[in-house]
């Protein structure tokens, strides 16, 4: 599982760079020097909505229904002062919510170290399902929005 997560995290990093390098308007910038702090998921969601309205989209093709029907869990401080998994159970009813909550949250969620320390019913099978859906969503955006099926080529230093 650790290798699967590592590969996903590398690909996610490439995807975020791909998005902002294809269109700087998709960058979330901050400060006087306009430092790129990541992706503006709301702007990406608007682009996808313009071509593929959320209400009519077939989430089985690509297989990303997982993001629409199940929000990733996140860590919170429990009443007893420790960590616990939680979810806001808010409906994923727009591309904006899907990208900014489900998809972006997945990257944060799977990077949270050893899930065996805080086992829950969803921590193994669900993580694998979300990762598969994450790959499918990245490929969909690369191809459908930017007409680029090879966005995740090898990292090269010249």
PDB file of N, CA and C in Angstrom, residues 26-133:
ATOM      1  N   UNK A  26      -5.320  28.941 -13.247  1.00  0.00           N
ATOM      2  CA  UNK A  26      -5.709  27.849 -12.356  1.00  0.00           C
ATOM      3  C   UNK A  26      -4.845  27.796 -11.103  1.00  0.00           C
ATOM      4  N   UNK A  27      -3.875  28.689 -10.999  1.00  0.00           N
ATOM      5  CA  UNK A  27      -3.003  28.723  -9.827  1.00  0.00           C
ATOM      6  C   UNK A  27      -3.654  29.508  -8.699  1.00  0.00           C
ATOM      7  N   UNK A  28      -3.475  29.008  -7.486  1.00  0.00           N
ATOM      8  CA  UNK A  28      -3.850  29.752  -6.289  1.00  0.00           C
ATOM      9  C   UNK A  28      -2.597  30.506  -5.877  1.00  0.00           C
ATOM     10  N   UNK A  29      -2.645  31.831  -5.989  1.00  0.00           N
ATOM     11  CA  UNK A  29      -1.468  32.644  -5.688  1.00  0.00           C
ATOM     12  C   UNK A  29      -1.707  33.465  -4.431  1.00  0.00           C
ATOM     13  N   UNK A  30      -0.596  33.815  -3.767  1.00  0.00           N
ATOM     14  CA  UNK A  30      -0.708  34.527  -2.505  1.00  0.00           C
ATOM     15  C   UNK A  30       0.485  35.456  -2.321  1.00  0.00           C
ATOM     16  N   UNK A  31       0.244  36.527  -1.619  1.00  0.00           N
ATOM     17  CA  UNK A  31       1.319  37.432  -1.219  1.00  0.00           C
ATOM     18  C   UNK A  31       1.717  38.429  -2.288  1.00  0.00           C
ATOM     19  N   UNK A  32       2.601  39.317  -1.878  1.00  0.00           N
ATOM     20  CA  UNK A  32       3.088  40.374  -2.748  1.00  0.00           C
ATOM     21  C   UNK A  32       3.819  39.798  -3.952  1.00  0.00           C
ATOM     22  N   UNK A  33       4.573  38.724  -3.738  1.00  0.00           N
ATOM     23  CA  UNK A  33       5.340  38.134  -4.837  1.00  0.00           C
ATOM     24  C   UNK A  33       4.524  37.140  -5.661  1.00  0.00           C
ATOM     25  N   UNK A  34       3.207  37.022  -5.372  1.00  0.00           N
ATOM     26  CA  UNK A  34       2.306  36.153  -6.125  1.00  0.00           C
ATOM     27  C   UNK A  34       2.797  34.707  -6.167  1.00  0.00           C
ATOM     28  N   UNK A  35       3.240  34.210  -5.022  1.00  0.00           N
ATOM     29  CA  UNK A  35       3.720  32.834  -4.925  1.00  0.00           C
ATOM     30  C   UNK A  35       2.589  31.861  -5.230  1.00  0.00           C
ATOM     31  N   UNK A  36       2.886  30.859  -6.048  1.00  0.00           N
ATOM     32  CA  UNK A  36       1.901  29.828  -6.361  1.00  0.00           C
ATOM     33  C   UNK A  36       1.816  28.888  -5.163  1.00  0.00           C
ATOM     34  N   UNK A  37       0.625  28.799  -4.591  1.00  0.00           N
ATOM     35  CA  UNK A  37       0.402  28.005  -3.383  1.00  0.00           C
ATOM     36  C   UNK A  37      -0.341  26.703  -3.675  1.00  0.00           C
ATOM     37  N   UNK A  38      -0.618  26.446  -4.917  1.00  0.00           N
ATOM     38  CA  UNK A  38      -1.353  25.248  -5.296  1.00  0.00           C
ATOM     39  C   UNK A  38      -2.322  25.557  -6.414  1.00  0.00           C
ATOM     40  N   UNK A  39      -3.336  24.736  -6.519  1.00  0.00           N
ATOM     41  CA  UNK A  39      -4.334  24.861  -7.574  1.00  0.00           C
ATOM     42  C   UNK A  39      -5.568  25.572  -7.028  1.00  0.00           C
ATOM     43  N   UNK A  40      -6.149  26.432  -7.821  1.00  0.00           N
ATOM     44  CA  UNK A  40      -7.433  27.025  -7.494  1.00  0.00           C
ATOM     45  C   UNK A  40      -8.496  26.056  -8.019  1.00  0.00           C
ATOM     46  N   UNK A  41      -8.935  25.172  -7.127  1.00  0.00           N
ATOM     47  CA  UNK A  41      -9.855  24.096  -7.519  1.00  0.00           C
ATOM     48  C   UNK A  41     -11.193  24.645  -8.002  1.00  0.00           C
ATOM     49  N   UNK A  42     -11.608  25.793  -7.486  1.00  0.00           N
ATOM     50  CA  UNK A  42     -12.871  26.395  -7.917  1.00  0.00           C
ATOM     51  C   UNK A  42     -12.806  26.785  -9.389  1.00  0.00           C
ATOM     52  N   UNK A  43     -11.691  27.358  -9.816  1.00  0.00           N
ATOM     53  CA  UNK A  43     -11.560  27.727 -11.232  1.00  0.00           C
ATOM     54  C   UNK A  43     -11.535  26.493 -12.119  1.00  0.00           C
ATOM     55  N   UNK A  44     -10.848  25.443 -11.680  1.00  0.00           N
ATOM     56  CA  UNK A  44     -10.852  24.213 -12.468  1.00  0.00           C
ATOM     57  C   UNK A  44     -12.272  23.660 -12.546  1.00  0.00           C
ATOM     58  N   UNK A  45     -12.978  23.689 -11.437  1.00  0.00           N
ATOM     59  CA  UNK A  45     -14.358  23.197 -11.411  1.00  0.00           C
ATOM     60  C   UNK A  45     -15.231  23.968 -12.394  1.00  0.00           C
ATOM     61  N   UNK A  46     -15.036  25.279 -12.494  1.00  0.00           N
ATOM     62  CA  UNK A  46     -15.802  26.080 -13.449  1.00  0.00           C
ATOM     63  C   UNK A  46     -15.526  25.651 -14.884  1.00  0.00           C
ATOM     64  N   UNK A  47     -14.263  25.353 -15.188  1.00  0.00           N
ATOM     65  CA  UNK A  47     -13.907  24.892 -16.532  1.00  0.00           C
ATOM     66  C   UNK A  47     -14.591  23.568 -16.852  1.00  0.00           C
ATOM     67  N   UNK A  48     -14.564  22.658 -15.893  1.00  0.00           N
ATOM     68  CA  UNK A  48     -15.184  21.351 -16.118  1.00  0.00           C
ATOM     69  C   UNK A  48     -16.691  21.510 -16.251  1.00  0.00           C
ATOM     70  N   UNK A  49     -17.297  22.321 -15.393  1.00  0.00           N
ATOM     71  CA  UNK A  49     -18.749  22.546 -15.445  1.00  0.00           C
ATOM     72  C   UNK A  49     -19.183  23.112 -16.790  1.00  0.00           C
ATOM     73  N   UNK A  50     -18.379  24.000 -17.360  1.00  0.00           N
ATOM     74  CA  UNK A  50     -18.722  24.600 -18.656  1.00  0.00           C
ATOM     75  C   UNK A  50     -18.806  23.559 -19.767  1.00  0.00           C
ATOM     76  N   UNK A  51     -18.024  22.521 -19.678  1.00  0.00           N
ATOM     77  CA  UNK A  51     -18.034  21.467 -20.706  1.00  0.00           C
ATOM     78  C   UNK A  51     -18.872  20.265 -20.323  1.00  0.00           C
ATOM     79  N   UNK A  52     -18.896  19.960 -19.043  1.00  0.00           N
ATOM     80  CA  UNK A  52     -19.566  18.751 -18.550  1.00  0.00           C
ATOM     81  C   UNK A  52     -20.413  19.109 -17.328  1.00  0.00           C
ATOM     82  N   UNK A  53     -21.627  19.592 -17.536  1.00  0.00           N
ATOM     83  CA  UNK A  53     -22.468  19.985 -16.400  1.00  0.00           C
ATOM     84  C   UNK A  53     -22.594  18.849 -15.377  1.00  0.00           C
ATOM     85  N   UNK A  54     -22.365  19.190 -14.148  1.00  0.00           N
ATOM     86  CA  UNK A  54     -22.357  18.219 -13.051  1.00  0.00           C
ATOM     87  C   UNK A  54     -23.648  17.419 -12.988  1.00  0.00           C
ATOM     88  N   UNK A  55     -24.765  18.109 -13.130  1.00  0.00           N
ATOM     89  CA  UNK A  55     -26.073  17.458 -12.970  1.00  0.00           C
ATOM     90  C   UNK A  55     -26.333  16.372 -14.014  1.00  0.00           C
ATOM     91  N   UNK A  56     -25.707  16.474 -15.186  1.00  0.00           N
ATOM     92  CA  UNK A  56     -25.930  15.486 -16.239  1.00  0.00           C
ATOM     93  C   UNK A  56     -24.759  14.528 -16.440  1.00  0.00           C
ATOM     94  N   UNK A  57     -23.697  14.686 -15.681  1.00  0.00           N
ATOM     95  CA  UNK A  57     -22.469  13.918 -15.925  1.00  0.00           C
ATOM     96  C   UNK A  57     -22.620  12.461 -15.491  1.00  0.00           C
ATOM     97  N   UNK A  58     -22.067  11.553 -16.285  1.00  0.00           N
ATOM     98  CA  UNK A  58     -22.062  10.122 -15.951  1.00  0.00           C
ATOM     99  C   UNK A  58     -20.784   9.809 -15.175  1.00  0.00           C
ATOM    100  N   UNK A  59     -20.889   9.709 -13.877  1.00  0.00           N
ATOM    101  CA  UNK A  59     -19.735   9.522 -13.008  1.00  0.00           C
ATOM    102  C   UNK A  59     -19.157   8.107 -13.060  1.00  0.00           C
ATOM    103  N   UNK A  60     -19.775   7.242 -13.849  1.00  0.00           N
ATOM    104  CA  UNK A  60     -19.212   5.912 -14.048  1.00  0.00           C
ATOM    105  C   UNK A  60     -18.233   5.895 -15.222  1.00  0.00           C
ATOM    106  N   UNK A  61     -18.250   6.932 -16.057  1.00  0.00           N
ATOM    107  CA  UNK A  61     -17.360   7.028 -17.225  1.00  0.00           C
ATOM    108  C   UNK A  61     -16.818   8.439 -17.315  1.00  0.00           C
ATOM    109  N   UNK A  62     -15.720   8.749 -16.697  1.00  0.00           N
ATOM    110  CA  UNK A  62     -14.754   7.892 -16.037  1.00  0.00           C
ATOM    111  C   UNK A  62     -15.260   7.399 -14.683  1.00  0.00           C
ATOM    112  N   UNK A  63     -14.636   6.364 -14.149  1.00  0.00           N
ATOM    113  CA  UNK A  63     -15.118   5.787 -12.885  1.00  0.00           C
ATOM    114  C   UNK A  63     -14.713   6.633 -11.665  1.00  0.00           C
ATOM    115  N   UNK A  64     -15.448   7.725 -11.468  1.00  0.00           N
ATOM    116  CA  UNK A  64     -15.137   8.635 -10.359  1.00  0.00           C
ATOM    117  C   UNK A  64     -16.321   8.820  -9.414  1.00  0.00           C
ATOM    118  N   UNK A  65     -17.296   7.934  -9.503  1.00  0.00           N
ATOM    119  CA  UNK A  65     -18.481   8.036  -8.649  1.00  0.00           C
ATOM    120  C   UNK A  65     -18.103   8.097  -7.164  1.00  0.00           C
ATOM    121  N   UNK A  66     -17.020   7.449  -6.811  1.00  0.00           N
ATOM    122  CA  UNK A  66     -16.552   7.440  -5.418  1.00  0.00           C
ATOM    123  C   UNK A  66     -16.441   8.862  -4.866  1.00  0.00           C
ATOM    124  N   UNK A  67     -15.947   9.790  -5.694  1.00  0.00           N
ATOM    125  CA  UNK A  67     -15.804  11.177  -5.239  1.00  0.00           C
ATOM    126  C   UNK A  67     -17.142  11.872  -5.068  1.00  0.00           C
ATOM    127  N   UNK A  68     -18.138  11.457  -5.833  1.00  0.00           N
ATOM    128  CA  UNK A  68     -19.456  12.085  -5.746  1.00  0.00           C
ATOM    129  C   UNK A  68     -20.258  11.556  -4.564  1.00  0.00           C
ATOM    130  N   UNK A  69     -20.091  10.282  -4.255  1.00  0.00           N
ATOM    131  CA  UNK A  69     -20.955   9.659  -3.252  1.00  0.00           C
ATOM    132  C   UNK A  69     -20.314   9.474  -1.881  1.00  0.00           C
ATOM    133  N   UNK A  70     -19.004   9.615  -1.780  1.00  0.00           N
ATOM    134  CA  UNK A  70     -18.330   9.371  -0.503  1.00  0.00           C
ATOM    135  C   UNK A  70     -17.237  10.400  -0.296  1.00  0.00           C
ATOM    136  N   UNK A  71     -17.388  11.226   0.691  1.00  0.00           N
ATOM    137  CA  UNK A  71     -16.333  12.202   0.996  1.00  0.00           C
ATOM    138  C   UNK A  71     -15.212  11.511   1.759  1.00  0.00           C
ATOM    139  N   UNK A  72     -13.955  11.819   1.419  1.00  0.00           N
ATOM    140  CA  UNK A  72     -12.864  11.249   2.211  1.00  0.00           C
ATOM    141  C   UNK A  72     -12.950  11.704   3.662  1.00  0.00           C
ATOM    142  N   UNK A  73     -12.524  10.839   4.550  1.00  0.00           N
ATOM    143  CA  UNK A  73     -12.464  11.202   5.966  1.00  0.00           C
ATOM    144  C   UNK A  73     -11.295  12.161   6.179  1.00  0.00           C
ATOM    145  N   UNK A  74     -11.314  12.889   7.299  1.00  0.00           N
ATOM    146  CA  UNK A  74     -10.194  13.754   7.642  1.00  0.00           C
ATOM    147  C   UNK A  74      -9.950  13.631   9.134  1.00  0.00           C
ATOM    148  N   UNK A  75      -8.761  14.038   9.557  1.00  0.00           N
ATOM    149  CA  UNK A  75      -8.402  13.944  10.968  1.00  0.00           C
ATOM    150  C   UNK A  75      -8.898  15.170  11.720  1.00  0.00           C
ATOM    151  N   UNK A  76      -9.434  14.937  12.917  1.00  0.00           N
ATOM    152  CA  UNK A  76      -9.849  16.014  13.813  1.00  0.00           C
ATOM    153  C   UNK A  76      -9.375  15.674  15.225  1.00  0.00           C
ATOM    154  N   UNK A  77      -9.357  16.663  16.069  1.00  0.00           N
ATOM    155  CA  UNK A  77      -9.024  16.454  17.468  1.00  0.00           C
ATOM    156  C   UNK A  77     -10.271  15.944  18.172  1.00  0.00           C
ATOM    157  N   UNK A  78     -10.149  14.826  18.850  1.00  0.00           N
ATOM    158  CA  UNK A  78     -11.303  14.246  19.536  1.00  0.00           C
ATOM    159  C   UNK A  78     -11.577  14.990  20.844  1.00  0.00           C
ATOM    160  N   UNK A  79     -12.745  14.712  21.420  1.00  0.00           N
ATOM    161  CA  UNK A  79     -13.116  15.327  22.698  1.00  0.00           C
ATOM    162  C   UNK A  79     -12.159  14.928  23.811  1.00  0.00           C
ATOM    163  N   UNK A  80     -11.496  13.790  23.631  1.00  0.00           N
ATOM    164  CA  UNK A  80     -10.545  13.303  24.643  1.00  0.00           C
ATOM    165  C   UNK A  80      -9.119  13.797  24.395  1.00  0.00           C
ATOM    166  N   UNK A  81      -8.943  14.651  23.387  1.00  0.00           N
ATOM    167  CA  UNK A  81      -7.637  15.238  23.152  1.00  0.00           C
ATOM    168  C   UNK A  81      -6.745  14.484  22.186  1.00  0.00           C
ATOM    169  N   UNK A  82      -7.242  13.392  21.614  1.00  0.00           N
ATOM    170  CA  UNK A  82      -6.463  12.639  20.638  1.00  0.00           C
ATOM    171  C   UNK A  82      -6.941  12.926  19.229  1.00  0.00           C
ATOM    172  N   UNK A  83      -6.536  12.072  18.313  1.00  0.00           N
ATOM    173  CA  UNK A  83      -6.981  12.181  16.929  1.00  0.00           C
ATOM    174  C   UNK A  83      -8.123  11.218  16.662  1.00  0.00           C
ATOM    175  N   UNK A  84      -8.996  11.600  15.738  1.00  0.00           N
ATOM    176  CA  UNK A  84     -10.026  10.680  15.273  1.00  0.00           C
ATOM    177  C   UNK A  84     -10.366  11.032  13.833  1.00  0.00           C
ATOM    178  N   UNK A  85     -10.908  10.045  13.119  1.00  0.00           N
ATOM    179  CA  UNK A  85     -11.362  10.263  11.752  1.00  0.00           C
ATOM    180  C   UNK A  85     -12.768  10.834  11.793  1.00  0.00           C
ATOM    181  N   UNK A  86     -13.072  11.740  10.867  1.00  0.00           N
ATOM    182  CA  UNK A  86     -14.399  12.331  10.815  1.00  0.00           C
ATOM    183  C   UNK A  86     -14.722  12.695   9.369  1.00  0.00           C
ATOM    184  N   UNK A  87     -15.946  13.110   9.152  1.00  0.00           N
ATOM    185  CA  UNK A  87     -16.395  13.587   7.850  1.00  0.00           C
ATOM    186  C   UNK A  87     -17.528  14.563   8.092  1.00  0.00           C
ATOM    187  N   UNK A  88     -17.679  15.524   7.187  1.00  0.00           N
ATOM    188  CA  UNK A  88     -18.775  16.481   7.369  1.00  0.00           C
ATOM    189  C   UNK A  88     -20.070  15.993   6.730  1.00  0.00           C
ATOM    190  N   UNK A  89     -20.009  14.899   5.991  1.00  0.00           N
ATOM    191  CA  UNK A  89     -21.189  14.305   5.355  1.00  0.00           C
ATOM    192  C   UNK A  89     -21.983  15.280   4.493  1.00  0.00           C
ATOM    193  N   UNK A  90     -21.347  16.370   4.059  1.00  0.00           N
ATOM    194  CA  UNK A  90     -22.030  17.306   3.165  1.00  0.00           C
ATOM    195  C   UNK A  90     -22.112  16.695   1.770  1.00  0.00           C
ATOM    196  N   UNK A  91     -23.214  16.916   1.117  1.00  0.00           N
ATOM    197  CA  UNK A  91     -23.414  16.357  -0.220  1.00  0.00           C
ATOM    198  C   UNK A  91     -22.399  16.935  -1.201  1.00  0.00           C
ATOM    199  N   UNK A  92     -21.890  16.078  -2.058  1.00  0.00           N
ATOM    200  CA  UNK A  92     -21.009  16.511  -3.138  1.00  0.00           C
ATOM    201  C   UNK A  92     -21.935  16.796  -4.316  1.00  0.00           C
ATOM    202  N   UNK A  93     -22.317  18.061  -4.464  1.00  0.00           N
ATOM    203  CA  UNK A  93     -23.364  18.436  -5.412  1.00  0.00           C
ATOM    204  C   UNK A  93     -22.892  19.368  -6.522  1.00  0.00           C
ATOM    205  N   UNK A  94     -21.572  19.511  -6.668  1.00  0.00           N
ATOM    206  CA  UNK A  94     -21.033  20.369  -7.720  1.00  0.00           C
ATOM    207  C   UNK A  94     -19.596  19.948  -8.007  1.00  0.00           C
ATOM    208  N   UNK A  95     -19.095  20.346  -9.176  1.00  0.00           N
ATOM    209  CA  UNK A  95     -17.691  20.083  -9.483  1.00  0.00           C
ATOM    210  C   UNK A  95     -16.796  20.782  -8.473  1.00  0.00           C
ATOM    211  N   UNK A  96     -17.196  21.982  -8.060  1.00  0.00           N
ATOM    212  CA  UNK A  96     -16.388  22.719  -7.087  1.00  0.00           C
ATOM    213  C   UNK A  96     -16.249  21.923  -5.787  1.00  0.00           C
ATOM    214  N   UNK A  97     -17.340  21.428  -5.298  1.00  0.00           N
ATOM    215  CA  UNK A  97     -17.300  20.636  -4.062  1.00  0.00           C
ATOM    216  C   UNK A  97     -16.513  19.342  -4.287  1.00  0.00           C
ATOM    217  N   UNK A  98     -16.692  18.727  -5.439  1.00  0.00           N
ATOM    218  CA  UNK A  98     -15.981  17.487  -5.722  1.00  0.00           C
ATOM    219  C   UNK A  98     -14.468  17.725  -5.758  1.00  0.00           C
ATOM    220  N   UNK A  99     -14.033  18.752  -6.469  1.00  0.00           N
ATOM    221  CA  UNK A  99     -12.591  19.011  -6.546  1.00  0.00           C
ATOM    222  C   UNK A  99     -12.022  19.523  -5.238  1.00  0.00           C
ATOM    223  N   UNK A 100     -12.648  20.530  -4.653  1.00  0.00           N
ATOM    224  CA  UNK A 100     -12.051  21.165  -3.476  1.00  0.00           C
ATOM    225  C   UNK A 100     -12.216  20.343  -2.204  1.00  0.00           C
ATOM    226  N   UNK A 101     -13.242  19.556  -2.115  1.00  0.00           N
ATOM    227  CA  UNK A 101     -13.467  18.766  -0.901  1.00  0.00           C
ATOM    228  C   UNK A 101     -13.035  17.320  -1.087  1.00  0.00           C
ATOM    229  N   UNK A 102     -13.586  16.641  -2.034  1.00  0.00           N
ATOM    230  CA  UNK A 102     -13.299  15.216  -2.171  1.00  0.00           C
ATOM    231  C   UNK A 102     -11.916  14.951  -2.747  1.00  0.00           C
ATOM    232  N   UNK A 103     -11.604  15.539  -3.895  1.00  0.00           N
ATOM    233  CA  UNK A 103     -10.358  15.243  -4.585  1.00  0.00           C
ATOM    234  C   UNK A 103      -9.155  15.817  -3.837  1.00  0.00           C
ATOM    235  N   UNK A 104      -9.197  17.087  -3.468  1.00  0.00           N
ATOM    236  CA  UNK A 104      -8.078  17.699  -2.752  1.00  0.00           C
ATOM    237  C   UNK A 104      -7.914  17.076  -1.369  1.00  0.00           C
ATOM    238  N   UNK A 105      -9.009  16.738  -0.715  1.00  0.00           N
ATOM    239  CA  UNK A 105      -8.943  16.113   0.609  1.00  0.00           C
ATOM    240  C   UNK A 105      -8.284  14.747   0.543  1.00  0.00           C
ATOM    241  N   UNK A 106      -8.470  14.037  -0.558  1.00  0.00           N
ATOM    242  CA  UNK A 106      -7.860  12.721  -0.697  1.00  0.00           C
ATOM    243  C   UNK A 106      -6.352  12.818  -0.584  1.00  0.00           C
ATOM    244  N   UNK A 107      -5.750  13.787  -1.261  1.00  0.00           N
ATOM    245  CA  UNK A 107      -4.297  13.942  -1.203  1.00  0.00           C
ATOM    246  C   UNK A 107      -3.840  14.144   0.235  1.00  0.00           C
ATOM    247  N   UNK A 108      -4.528  14.981   0.964  1.00  0.00           N
ATOM    248  CA  UNK A 108      -4.172  15.208   2.369  1.00  0.00           C
ATOM    249  C   UNK A 108      -4.405  13.956   3.200  1.00  0.00           C
ATOM    250  N   UNK A 109      -5.511  13.279   2.950  1.00  0.00           N
ATOM    251  CA  UNK A 109      -5.887  12.106   3.726  1.00  0.00           C
ATOM    252  C   UNK A 109      -4.880  10.976   3.584  1.00  0.00           C
ATOM    253  N   UNK A 110      -4.496  10.640   2.364  1.00  0.00           N
ATOM    254  CA  UNK A 110      -3.622   9.483   2.195  1.00  0.00           C
ATOM    255  C   UNK A 110      -2.195   9.773   2.629  1.00  0.00           C
ATOM    256  N   UNK A 111      -1.844  11.043   2.786  1.00  0.00           N
ATOM    257  CA  UNK A 111      -0.493  11.394   3.234  1.00  0.00           C
ATOM    258  C   UNK A 111      -0.357  11.322   4.755  1.00  0.00           C
ATOM    259  N   UNK A 112      -1.390  10.958   5.459  1.00  0.00           N
ATOM    260  CA  UNK A 112      -1.372  10.937   6.919  1.00  0.00           C
ATOM    261  C   UNK A 112      -0.733   9.684   7.499  1.00  0.00           C
ATOM    262  N   UNK A 113       0.399   9.319   7.025  1.00  0.00           N
ATOM    263  CA  UNK A 113       1.184   8.269   7.668  1.00  0.00           C
ATOM    264  C   UNK A 113       0.500   6.930   7.812  1.00  0.00           C
ATOM    265  N   UNK A 114       0.806   6.229   8.882  1.00  0.00           N
ATOM    266  CA  UNK A 114       0.392   4.847   9.096  1.00  0.00           C
ATOM    267  C   UNK A 114      -1.046   4.760   9.582  1.00  0.00           C
ATOM    268  N   UNK A 115      -1.947   4.351   8.710  1.00  0.00           N
ATOM    269  CA  UNK A 115      -3.360   4.256   9.075  1.00  0.00           C
ATOM    270  C   UNK A 115      -3.631   3.112  10.050  1.00  0.00           C
ATOM    271  N   UNK A 116      -2.682   2.192  10.186  1.00  0.00           N
ATOM    272  CA  UNK A 116      -2.852   1.100  11.155  1.00  0.00           C
ATOM    273  C   UNK A 116      -2.836   1.615  12.587  1.00  0.00           C
ATOM    274  N   UNK A 117      -2.290   2.805  12.804  1.00  0.00           N
ATOM    275  CA  UNK A 117      -2.284   3.385  14.146  1.00  0.00           C
ATOM    276  C   UNK A 117      -3.680   3.814  14.586  1.00  0.00           C
ATOM    277  N   UNK A 118      -4.531   4.105  13.612  1.00  0.00           N
ATOM    278  CA  UNK A 118      -5.912   4.514  13.883  1.00  0.00           C
ATOM    279  C   UNK A 118      -6.828   3.762  12.936  1.00  0.00           C
ATOM    280  N   UNK A 119      -6.950   2.455  13.112  1.00  0.00           N
ATOM    281  CA  UNK A 119      -7.739   1.682  12.149  1.00  0.00           C
ATOM    282  C   UNK A 119      -9.215   2.078  12.166  1.00  0.00           C
ATOM    283  N   UNK A 120      -9.793   1.991  11.003  1.00  0.00           N
ATOM    284  CA  UNK A 120     -11.225   2.211  10.836  1.00  0.00           C
ATOM    285  C   UNK A 120     -11.652   1.368   9.647  1.00  0.00           C
ATOM    286  N   UNK A 121     -12.919   1.162   9.522  1.00  0.00           N
ATOM    287  CA  UNK A 121     -13.440   0.278   8.477  1.00  0.00           C
ATOM    288  C   UNK A 121     -13.037   0.726   7.076  1.00  0.00           C
ATOM    289  N   UNK A 122     -12.840   2.026   6.892  1.00  0.00           N
ATOM    290  CA  UNK A 122     -12.606   2.551   5.557  1.00  0.00           C
ATOM    291  C   UNK A 122     -11.140   2.712   5.195  1.00  0.00           C
ATOM    292  N   UNK A 123     -10.222   2.458   6.096  1.00  0.00           N
ATOM    293  CA  UNK A 123      -8.850   2.892   5.865  1.00  0.00           C
ATOM    294  C   UNK A 123      -8.086   2.086   4.822  1.00  0.00           C
ATOM    295  N   UNK A 124      -8.468   0.872   4.503  1.00  0.00           N
ATOM    296  CA  UNK A 124      -7.700   0.115   3.515  1.00  0.00           C
ATOM    297  C   UNK A 124      -8.426   0.038   2.178  1.00  0.00           C
ATOM    298  N   UNK A 125      -9.546  -0.651   2.119  1.00  0.00           N
ATOM    299  CA  UNK A 125     -10.245  -0.805   0.842  1.00  0.00           C
ATOM    300  C   UNK A 125     -10.683   0.535   0.268  1.00  0.00           C
ATOM    301  N   UNK A 126     -11.179   1.396   1.121  1.00  0.00           N
ATOM    302  CA  UNK A 126     -11.659   2.688   0.641  1.00  0.00           C
ATOM    303  C   UNK A 126     -10.523   3.536   0.096  1.00  0.00           C
ATOM    304  N   UNK A 127      -9.361   3.475   0.747  1.00  0.00           N
ATOM    305  CA  UNK A 127      -8.223   4.233   0.256  1.00  0.00           C
ATOM    306  C   UNK A 127      -7.842   3.758  -1.142  1.00  0.00           C
ATOM    307  N   UNK A 128      -7.815   2.456  -1.352  1.00  0.00           N
ATOM    308  CA  UNK A 128      -7.497   1.923  -2.686  1.00  0.00           C
ATOM    309  C   UNK A 128      -8.531   2.369  -3.717  1.00  0.00           C
ATOM    310  N   UNK A 129      -9.802   2.373  -3.338  1.00  0.00           N
ATOM    311  CA  UNK A 129     -10.855   2.792  -4.259  1.00  0.00           C
ATOM    312  C   UNK A 129     -10.731   4.283  -4.595  1.00  0.00           C
ATOM    313  N   UNK A 130     -10.440   5.094  -3.581  1.00  0.00           N
ATOM    314  CA  UNK A 130     -10.269   6.524  -3.823  1.00  0.00           C
ATOM    315  C   UNK A 130      -9.062   6.791  -4.713  1.00  0.00           C
ATOM    316  N   UNK A 131      -7.972   6.066  -4.506  1.00  0.00           N
ATOM    317  CA  UNK A 131      -6.783   6.264  -5.323  1.00  0.00           C
ATOM    318  C   UNK A 131      -7.090   5.933  -6.785  1.00  0.00           C
ATOM    319  N   UNK A 132      -7.775   4.829  -7.035  1.00  0.00           N
ATOM    320  CA  UNK A 132      -8.155   4.464  -8.407  1.00  0.00           C
ATOM    321  C   UNK A 132      -9.026   5.554  -9.029  1.00  0.00           C
ATOM    322  N   UNK A 133      -9.975   6.063  -8.268  1.00  0.00           N
ATOM    323  CA  UNK A 133     -10.842   7.140  -8.764  1.00  0.00           C
ATOM    324  C   UNK A 133     -10.030   8.417  -8.997  1.00  0.00           C
TER     325      UNK A 133
END
